[in-house]
CSV table of C-alpha atoms in Angstrom, one decimal:
chain,number,residue,atom,x,y,z
A,1,THR,CA,0.0,0.0,0.0
A,2,SER,CA,1.0,3.6,-0.3
A,3,ASP,CA,2.0,3.6,3.5
A,4,GLY,CA,4.4,0.7,2.9
A,5,SER,CA,2.1,-2.1,4.1
A,6,LEU,CA,2.5,-5.4,2.4
A,7,PHE,CA,-0.1,-8.4,2.5
A,8,LEU,CA,0.3,-12.0,1.7
A,9,ASP,CA,-3.1,-13.7,1.3
A,10,GLY,CA,-4.8,-10.8,3.0
A,11,GLN,CA,-2.5,-11.0,6.1
A,12,PRO,CA,-0.1,-8.1,6.9
A,13,VAL,CA,3.6,-9.0,6.4
A,14,ASP,CA,6.8,-7.2,6.2
A,15,LEU,CA,9.4,-7.8,3.4
A,16,PRO,CA,11.5,-10.3,5.6
A,17,GLY,CA,8.2,-12.0,6.7
A,18,LEU,CA,7.2,-12.2,3.0
A,19,SER,CA,10.4,-14.1,2.2
A,20,LEU,CA,10.1,-16.4,5.1
A,21,SER,CA,6.5,-17.2,4.4
A,22,LEU,CA,7.3,-18.0,0.8
A,23,ARG,CA,10.3,-20.0,1.7
A,24,GLU,CA,8.1,-22.2,4.0
A,25,ARG,CA,5.6,-22.7,1.1
A,26,LEU,CA,8.3,-23.6,-1.2
A,27,ALA,CA,9.5,-26.2,1.2
A,28,VAL,CA,6.2,-28.0,0.8
A,29,GLY,CA,6.0,-27.7,-3.0
A,30,PRO,CA,6.6,-25.3,-6.0
A,31,ILE,CA,4.8,-22.0,-6.3
A,32,LYS,CA,3.4,-22.2,-9.8
A,33,ARG,CA,2.5,-18.6,-10.1
A,34,CYS,CA,2.6,-15.5,-7.9
A,35,PHE,CA,0.3,-12.5,-8.3
A,36,VAL,CA,1.4,-9.0,-7.2
A,37,ALA,CA,-1.1,-6.1,-7.0
A,38,ALA,CA,-0.3,-2.5,-6.2
A,39,ASP,CA,-2.2,0.7,-6.9
A,40,ARG,CA,-0.7,3.8,-8.4
A,41,THR,CA,0.2,5.3,-4.9
A,42,VAL,CA,2.7,2.6,-4.1
A,43,PRO,CA,6.3,3.6,-4.7
A,44,HIS,CA,8.0,1.9,-7.6
A,45,GLY,CA,10.9,0.8,-5.3
A,46,GLN,CA,8.5,-1.1,-3.1
A,47,VAL,CA,7.1,-3.1,-5.9
A,48,VAL,CA,10.7,-3.7,-7.2
A,49,ALA,CA,11.6,-5.0,-3.7
A,50,VAL,CA,8.8,-7.5,-3.7
A,51,LEU,CA,9.8,-8.6,-7.2
A,52,ASP,CA,13.4,-9.0,-6.0
A,53,VAL,CA,12.3,-11.3,-3.2
A,54,LEU,CA,10.3,-13.4,-5.6
A,55,ARG,CA,13.2,-13.6,-8.0
A,56,HIS,CA,15.7,-14.4,-5.3
A,57,LEU,CA,13.5,-17.3,-4.2
A,58,GLY,CA,13.4,-18.6,-7.8
A,59,ILE,CA,9.7,-17.8,-8.4
A,60,GLN,CA,9.7,-17.2,-12.1
A,61,GLU,CA,6.0,-16.9,-13.1
A,62,VAL,CA,4.9,-13.5,-11.7
A,63,ALA,CA,1.8,-11.9,-12.8
A,64,LEU,CA,1.1,-8.2,-12.1
A,65,GLU,CA,-2.6,-7.5,-11.4
A,66,THR,CA,-4.0,-4.5,-13.0
A,67,THR,CA,-7.4,-2.6,-13.0
A,68,ALA,CA,-8.9,-0.4,-15.6
A,69,ASP,CA,-8.1,3.3,-15.1
A,70,ARG,CA,-11.3,5.1,-14.5
A,71,GLY,CA,-10.4,8.5,-16.0
A,72,GLY,CA,-7.5,9.3,-13.6
A,73,PRO,CA,-4.2,10.7,-14.8
């Protein structure tokens, strides 16, 4: 979110917690696809940091969720 909050499956998590949770899931089995959603107020660097965690963990199929722009700039 624009205030720096991250969520994984609707639960708040920080960046190290995201990495840990995903590592635990990968220990059980592969993650086929990961979806990343961010609105326009989220700083680009925060999205890149999340993508870096995914890449570092070897998660290769990442989909960026988008919504239709409803007349905003």
